[in-house]
mmCIF file of C-alpha atoms in Angstrom:
data_model
loop_
_atom_site.group_PDB
_atom_site.id
_atom_site.type_symbol
_atom_site.label_atom_id
_atom_site.label_comp_id
_atom_site.label_asym_id
_atom_site.label_seq_id
_atom_site.Cartn_x
_atom_site.Cartn_y
_atom_site.Cartn_z
ATOM 1 C CA MET D 15 142.399 107.112 115.163
ATOM 2 C CA ILE D 16 140.875 106.896 112.106
ATOM 3 C CA LYS D 17 142.808 108.599 109.098
ATOM 4 C CA TYR D 18 140.909 111.432 107.322
ATOM 5 C CA ARG D 19 141.102 109.721 103.947
ATOM 6 C CA ASN D 20 139.763 106.378 105.512
ATOM 7 C CA PHE D 21 136.775 108.324 106.952
ATOM 8 C CA PRO D 22 134.416 107.662 103.808
ATOM 9 C CA LEU D 23 135.361 103.939 104.428
ATOM 10 C CA PHE D 24 134.384 104.271 107.962
ATOM 11 C CA ILE D 25 131.101 105.823 107.158
ATOM 12 C CA LEU D 26 129.568 103.494 104.742
ATOM 13 C CA THR D 27 130.656 100.723 106.665
ATOM 14 C CA ILE D 28 128.413 102.258 109.506
ATOM 15 C CA MET D 29 125.610 103.479 107.351
ATOM 16 C CA LEU D 30 125.585 99.594 105.856
ATOM 17 C CA PHE D 31 125.352 97.952 109.415
ATOM 18 C CA LEU D 32 122.376 100.413 110.413
ATOM 19 C CA SER D 33 121.086 99.597 107.245
ATOM 20 C CA PHE D 34 120.411 96.099 108.088
ATOM 21 C CA MET D 35 119.759 96.435 111.782
ATOM 22 C CA SER D 36 116.722 98.856 110.772
ATOM 23 C CA GLY D 37 114.408 95.674 109.926
ATOM 24 C CA ILE D 38 114.610 94.243 113.622
ATOM 25 C CA SER D 39 111.338 94.090 115.771
ATOM 26 C CA VAL D 40 111.153 92.268 118.830
ATOM 27 C CA SER D 41 107.724 90.810 119.996
ATOM 28 C CA ALA D 42 106.264 89.331 123.246
ATOM 29 C CA ASN D 43 104.466 86.297 123.547
ATOM 30 C CA GLY D 44 101.394 87.582 124.343
ATOM 31 C CA TYR D 45 99.160 86.747 121.510
ATOM 32 C CA SER D 46 95.305 86.157 121.249
ATOM 33 C CA ALA D 47 92.920 84.208 119.083
ATOM 34 C CA ILE D 48 89.305 85.235 118.475
ATOM 35 C CA ILE D 49 86.056 84.229 116.302
ATOM 36 C CA CYS D 50 83.341 86.307 115.415
ATOM 37 C CA ASP D 51 80.630 84.193 114.454
ATOM 38 C CA ASP D 52 78.060 87.060 113.261
ATOM 39 C CA TYR D 53 76.226 84.220 110.938
ATOM 40 C CA ASN D 54 75.916 81.383 113.551
ATOM 41 C CA ALA D 55 77.544 79.298 111.144
ATOM 42 C CA LEU D 56 79.329 77.428 114.378
ATOM 43 C CA THR D 57 77.684 75.862 117.482
ATOM 44 C CA ASP D 58 79.078 76.906 120.791
ATOM 45 C CA GLU D 59 80.947 73.733 121.268
ATOM 46 C CA GLN D 60 82.368 74.177 117.978
ATOM 47 C CA GLU D 61 83.273 78.202 118.434
ATOM 48 C CA THR D 62 84.968 77.540 121.791
ATOM 49 C CA GLU D 63 87.101 74.435 120.472
ATOM 50 C CA LEU D 64 88.226 76.501 117.322
ATOM 51 C CA THR D 65 88.933 79.514 119.532
ATOM 52 C CA GLN D 66 91.354 77.018 121.968
ATOM 53 C CA TYR D 67 92.969 75.792 118.662
ATOM 54 C CA LEU D 68 93.411 79.040 116.999
ATOM 55 C CA TYR D 69 95.116 80.283 119.928
ATOM 56 C CA ASN D 70 97.307 77.431 120.209
ATOM 57 C CA LYS D 71 98.512 78.103 116.700
ATOM 58 C CA SER D 72 98.963 81.885 117.560
ATOM 59 C CA GLN D 73 101.541 80.961 120.052
ATOM 60 C CA GLU D 74 103.366 79.446 117.533
ATOM 61 C CA ALA D 75 103.025 81.824 114.950
ATOM 62 C CA ASN D 76 103.344 84.793 117.257
ATOM 63 C CA VAL D 77 100.357 86.443 115.682
ATOM 64 C CA ASN D 78 97.118 87.252 116.332
ATOM 65 C CA ILE D 79 94.665 85.200 114.427
ATOM 66 C CA ALA D 80 90.748 86.236 114.436
ATOM 67 C CA VAL D 81 87.710 84.866 111.843
ATOM 68 C CA VAL D 82 84.816 86.846 111.103
ATOM 69 C CA ILE D 83 81.883 85.130 109.932
ATOM 70 C CA THR D 84 79.440 87.692 108.518
ATOM 71 C CA ASP D 85 77.019 88.736 106.131
ATOM 72 C CA ALA D 86 77.164 92.873 106.909
ATOM 73 C CA THR D 87 79.532 93.498 103.848
ATOM 74 C CA ASN D 88 80.080 92.881 100.040
ATOM 75 C CA LYS D 89 82.780 91.974 97.864
ATOM 76 C CA TYR D 90 83.797 96.052 97.193
ATOM 77 C CA GLY D 91 83.913 96.211 101.214
ATOM 78 C CA ALA D 92 85.251 93.456 102.075
ATOM 79 C CA MET D 93 88.733 94.693 102.419
ATOM 80 C CA ASP D 94 88.191 97.630 104.359
ATOM 81 C CA TYR D 95 85.409 95.966 106.604
ATOM 82 C CA ALA D 96 88.364 93.147 107.139
ATOM 83 C CA ASP D 97 90.932 95.956 107.532
ATOM 84 C CA VAL D 98 88.878 97.905 110.708
ATOM 85 C CA TYR D 99 87.283 94.943 112.389
ATOM 86 C CA GLU D 100 91.093 93.336 112.761
ATOM 87 C CA GLU D 101 91.888 97.087 114.440
ATOM 88 C CA ASN D 102 89.053 97.377 116.636
ATOM 89 C CA LEU D 103 90.172 93.729 117.573
ATOM 90 C CA PHE D 104 93.410 93.840 118.062
ATOM 91 C CA GLY D 105 94.596 97.643 117.764
ATOM 92 C CA ILE D 106 95.953 99.706 114.957
ATOM 93 C CA ASP D 107 99.306 98.050 113.258
ATOM 94 C CA SER D 108 99.020 95.073 115.800
ATOM 95 C CA ASN D 109 101.078 91.954 114.534
ATOM 96 C CA SER D 110 97.419 90.109 113.200
ATOM 97 C CA ILE D 111 95.964 88.019 110.771
ATOM 98 C CA LEU D 112 92.308 88.123 109.974
ATOM 99 C CA TYR D 113 90.011 85.953 107.918
ATOM 100 C CA LEU D 114 86.848 86.866 106.328
ATOM 101 C CA ILE D 115 84.049 84.327 105.608
ATOM 102 C CA ASN D 116 81.632 86.929 103.841
ATOM 103 C CA MET D 117 78.074 85.042 103.551
ATOM 104 C CA ASN D 118 76.501 87.899 101.632
ATOM 105 C CA ASP D 119 78.271 87.109 98.300
ATOM 106 C CA ASP D 120 81.071 84.414 98.904
ATOM 107 C CA TYR D 121 84.153 86.778 98.543
ATOM 108 C CA ASP D 122 86.216 86.170 101.448
ATOM 109 C CA TRP D 123 89.139 88.034 102.585
ATOM 110 C CA ILE D 124 92.174 87.606 104.657
ATOM 111 C CA SER D 125 93.790 91.121 106.290
ATOM 112 C CA CYS D 126 97.275 91.132 107.907
ATOM 113 C CA SER D 127 98.737 93.760 109.606
ATOM 114 C CA GLY D 128 102.363 94.776 111.617
ATOM 115 C CA THR D 129 104.744 91.916 111.465
ATOM 116 C CA ALA D 130 101.926 89.604 109.622
ATOM 117 C CA ILE D 131 102.757 91.787 106.444
ATOM 118 C CA ASP D 132 106.250 90.398 106.089
ATOM 119 C CA TYR D 133 105.247 86.805 107.305
ATOM 120 C CA TYR D 134 102.262 86.023 104.756
ATOM 121 C CA PRO D 135 103.300 87.516 101.409
ATOM 122 C CA GLN D 136 100.186 87.779 98.716
ATOM 123 C CA HIS D 137 100.813 84.503 97.114
ATOM 124 C CA THR D 138 100.853 82.915 100.448
ATOM 125 C CA ILE D 139 97.594 84.643 101.271
ATOM 126 C CA ASP D 140 96.178 83.541 97.940
ATOM 127 C CA TYR D 141 97.163 79.807 98.765
ATOM 128 C CA ILE D 142 95.404 79.816 102.312
ATOM 129 C CA LEU D 143 92.154 81.067 100.882
ATOM 130 C CA GLN D 144 92.530 78.524 97.945
ATOM 131 C CA ASN D 145 92.928 75.808 100.432
ATOM 132 C CA THR D 146 90.387 77.208 102.738
ATOM 133 C CA SER D 147 87.545 78.728 100.917
ATOM 134 C CA GLY D 148 88.236 77.146 98.015
ATOM 135 C CA VAL D 149 87.614 73.312 99.407
ATOM 136 C CA TYR D 150 85.761 73.797 102.148
ATOM 137 C CA LEU D 151 83.156 76.163 101.264
ATOM 138 C CA ILE D 152 82.456 75.499 98.036
ATOM 139 C CA SER D 153 79.359 73.787 97.982
ATOM 140 C CA GLN D 154 76.110 72.961 96.021
ATOM 141 C CA ASN D 155 73.831 72.476 98.607
ATOM 142 C CA ASP D 156 74.938 74.812 101.063
ATOM 143 C CA ASN D 157 76.239 72.322 103.103
ATOM 144 C CA MET D 158 79.828 74.216 103.790
ATOM 145 C CA ASP D 159 82.246 73.002 106.308
ATOM 146 C CA PHE D 160 82.879 76.105 108.498
ATOM 147 C CA TYR D 161 84.603 73.896 110.854
ATOM 148 C CA GLY D 162 87.035 72.680 108.480
ATOM 149 C CA ALA D 163 87.892 75.883 106.918
ATOM 150 C CA ILE D 164 88.846 77.186 110.089
ATOM 151 C CA GLN D 165 90.787 74.547 111.433
ATOM 152 C CA SER D 166 92.699 74.545 108.062
ATOM 153 C CA TYR D 167 93.360 78.151 108.535
ATOM 154 C CA GLY D 168 95.102 78.067 111.910
ATOM 155 C CA ASP D 169 97.251 74.895 109.990
ATOM 156 C CA LEU D 170 98.463 77.234 107.709
ATOM 157 C CA VAL D 171 98.791 80.453 109.546
ATOM 158 C CA VAL D 172 101.758 78.491 111.300
ATOM 159 C CA SER D 173 102.931 75.696 108.324
ATOM 160 C CA GLN D 174 102.649 78.732 105.766
ATOM 161 C CA GLN D 175 104.544 81.759 107.621
ATOM 162 C CA THR D 176 107.546 82.755 106.118
ATOM 163 C CA LEU D 177 109.616 84.383 108.820
ATOM 164 C CA PRO D 178 111.873 87.236 108.489
ATOM 165 C CA MET D 179 115.747 86.945 109.723
ATOM 166 C CA SER D 180 116.495 86.690 113.232
ATOM 167 C CA ILE D 181 118.403 89.286 114.752
ATOM 168 C CA PHE D 182 121.709 87.203 115.058
ATOM 169 C CA THR D 183 121.120 86.630 111.485
ATOM 170 C CA LYS D 184 121.006 90.201 110.586
ATOM 171 C CA ILE D 185 124.105 90.821 112.619
ATOM 172 C CA GLY D 186 125.871 88.812 110.606
ATOM 173 C CA VAL D 187 124.903 88.901 107.232
ATOM 174 C CA SER D 188 125.516 92.907 108.235
ATOM 175 C CA PHE D 189 129.018 92.244 109.945
ATOM 176 C CA PHE D 190 129.769 89.946 107.028
ATOM 177 C CA VAL D 191 128.204 92.186 103.799
ATOM 178 C CA SER D 192 130.462 95.310 105.447
ATOM 179 C CA LEU D 193 133.314 93.219 105.980
ATOM 180 C CA ILE D 194 133.378 92.086 102.080
ATOM 181 C CA VAL D 195 132.583 95.981 100.905
ATOM 182 C CA SER D 196 135.408 97.680 103.517
ATOM 183 C CA LEU D 197 137.613 94.626 101.908
ATOM 184 C CA ILE D 198 137.047 96.137 98.171
ATOM 185 C CA VAL D 199 136.680 100.276 99.163
ATOM 186 C CA CYS D 200 140.078 98.972 100.982
ATOM 187 C CA CYS D 201 141.425 97.630 97.720
ATOM 188 C CA ILE D 202 140.219 100.457 95.550
ATOM 189 C CA ILE D 203 141.885 102.723 97.726
ATOM 190 C CA ALA D 204 145.034 100.826 97.763
ATOM 191 C CA SER D 205 145.284 100.591 93.843
ATOM 192 C CA ARG D 206 144.871 104.639 93.924
ATOM 193 C CA TYR D 207 147.898 105.184 96.258
ATOM 194 C CA LYS D 208 150.169 102.402 95.110
ATOM 195 C CA PHE D 209 152.697 101.199 92.520
ATOM 196 C CA HIS D 210 152.175 104.423 90.535
ATOM 197 C CA LYS D 211 155.480 105.945 89.542
ATOM 198 C CA ARG D 212 156.654 109.412 90.834
ATOM 199 C CA THR D 213 155.967 112.257 88.068
ATOM 200 C CA ASN D 214 158.357 115.409 87.729
ATOM 201 C CA ALA D 215 158.851 117.768 84.597
ATOM 202 C CA ASN D 216 161.407 115.786 83.140
ATOM 203 C CA ILE D 217 158.799 113.062 82.065
ATOM 204 C CA TYR D 218 156.630 115.825 80.586
ATOM 205 C CA THR D 219 159.397 117.457 79.029
ATOM 206 C CA GLU D 220 160.543 114.326 77.261
ATOM 207 C CA ARG D 221 156.964 113.812 76.131
ATOM 208 C CA ALA D 222 156.926 117.134 74.419
ATOM 209 C CA ASN D 223 159.938 116.513 72.555
ATOM 210 C CA GLY D 224 158.458 112.886 71.013
ATOM 211 C CA GLY D 225 159.418 110.895 73.778
ATOM 212 C CA GLY D 226 156.677 108.210 73.211
ATOM 213 C CA VAL D 227 153.494 109.360 73.589
ATOM 214 C CA THR D 228 151.606 108.101 70.177
ATOM 215 C CA PHE D 229 147.964 109.498 69.109
ATOM 216 C CA THR D 230 146.109 106.946 67.425
ATOM 217 C CA LYS D 231 142.353 107.705 65.471
ATOM 218 C CA ARG D 232 139.911 105.961 67.948
ATOM 219 C CA ARG D 233 136.371 104.955 66.348
ATOM 220 C CA ASP D 234 133.359 103.320 68.480
ATOM 221 C CA THR D 235 131.457 101.006 65.675
ATOM 222 C CA PHE D 236 127.820 100.552 66.462
ATOM 223 C CA ILE D 237 126.671 96.959 65.013
ATOM 224 C CA ARG D 238 123.160 96.399 66.723
ATOM 225 C CA THR D 239 120.974 96.114 68.981
ATOM 226 C CA TYR D 240 118.592 93.421 71.230
ATOM 227 C CA THR D 241 115.056 94.315 73.033
ATOM 228 C CA THR D 242 113.952 91.433 75.732
ATOM 229 C CA LYS D 243 111.076 91.607 77.690
ATOM 230 C CA THR D 244 109.879 90.251 80.791
ATOM 231 C CA ALA D 245 106.316 89.003 82.095
ATOM 232 C CA ARG D 246 106.208 90.727 85.346
ATOM 233 C CA SER D 247 103.839 89.236 87.782
ATOM 234 C CA GLU D 248 100.819 91.075 89.127
ATOM 235 C CA ASN D 249 101.220 88.944 92.564
ATOM 236 C CA SER D 250 105.138 88.676 93.073
ATOM 237 C CA GLY D 251 105.033 90.776 96.087
ATOM 238 C CA THR D 252 103.170 92.000 99.128
ATOM 239 C CA HIS D 253 100.922 95.385 98.265
ATOM 240 C CA THR D 254 99.994 97.544 101.448
ATOM 241 C CA HIS D 255 97.337 99.816 101.694
ATOM 242 C CA THR D 256 96.083 101.952 104.738
ATOM 243 C CA SER D 257 92.311 101.449 105.613
ATOM 244 C CA SER D 258 89.921 103.862 106.400
ATOM 245 C CA GLY D 259 90.432 103.296 110.560
ATOM 246 C CA GLY D 260 94.582 104.563 109.829
ATOM 247 C CA GLY D 261 96.236 101.234 109.476
ATOM 248 C CA THR D 262 98.698 99.862 107.364
ATOM 249 C CA HIS D 263 97.644 96.425 105.718
ATOM 250 C CA SER D 264 97.742 93.831 103.056
ATOM 251 C CA GLY D 265 95.597 91.179 101.941
ATOM 252 C CA GLY D 266 93.611 89.180 99.574
ATOM 253 C CA GLY D 267 90.231 87.856 98.550
ATOM 254 C CA PHE D 268 88.732 84.780 97.217
ATOM 255 C CA GLN D 269 85.545 84.337 95.015
ATOM 256 C CA ARG D 270 83.701 81.242 96.051
#
């Protein structure tokens, strides 16, 4: 039976455990891959091969994978175009990553939704774009390697994925942290209730008659202060936004 004075400790432990468990997600292995070549940059054979290749990668990464090649948007509309395209292909807030190859003004974009937002933080998206568009799609004579860019994209979706903690890891971490916090709180509670001398009226009477209480002057002297500045990276985390279709996405662009 939980004693009243220990009830706050019990509540704190349960809340901490639930806070760690709240981020758990489970997904079935039913992901797909789609290539939408509206620009006719690939041959039919290349598109078939790459679609199968990306499908295999989608099963490894546990996300839907899409590639869109088009000239129907520009730099200023690329983000929302990719987001809504992704929603139309896989659904709103699906676990998906889409690579938009923009042939209008060479501003490519990667859009993530669902668990892919956590799998691919901002610096990972930048890295994927630099090693796809930045390597295979930059050419002075329009001899761009679309096949190589898409194949590299599939590889990087798997190799650069940042996996969140598994359910068992989260349970273990929450149990360990809850145990540590419980021990700390118990120690604090124990220190308040143990090793204290019982008080009575005689103690106050003795002190009132000059029994060992000495008051001294106390003064805080301010000596100096220090100010430090730390640079903050703009791409240190994952930034999310809402598309015109209503879904939540993260993403990043690359100017070729």
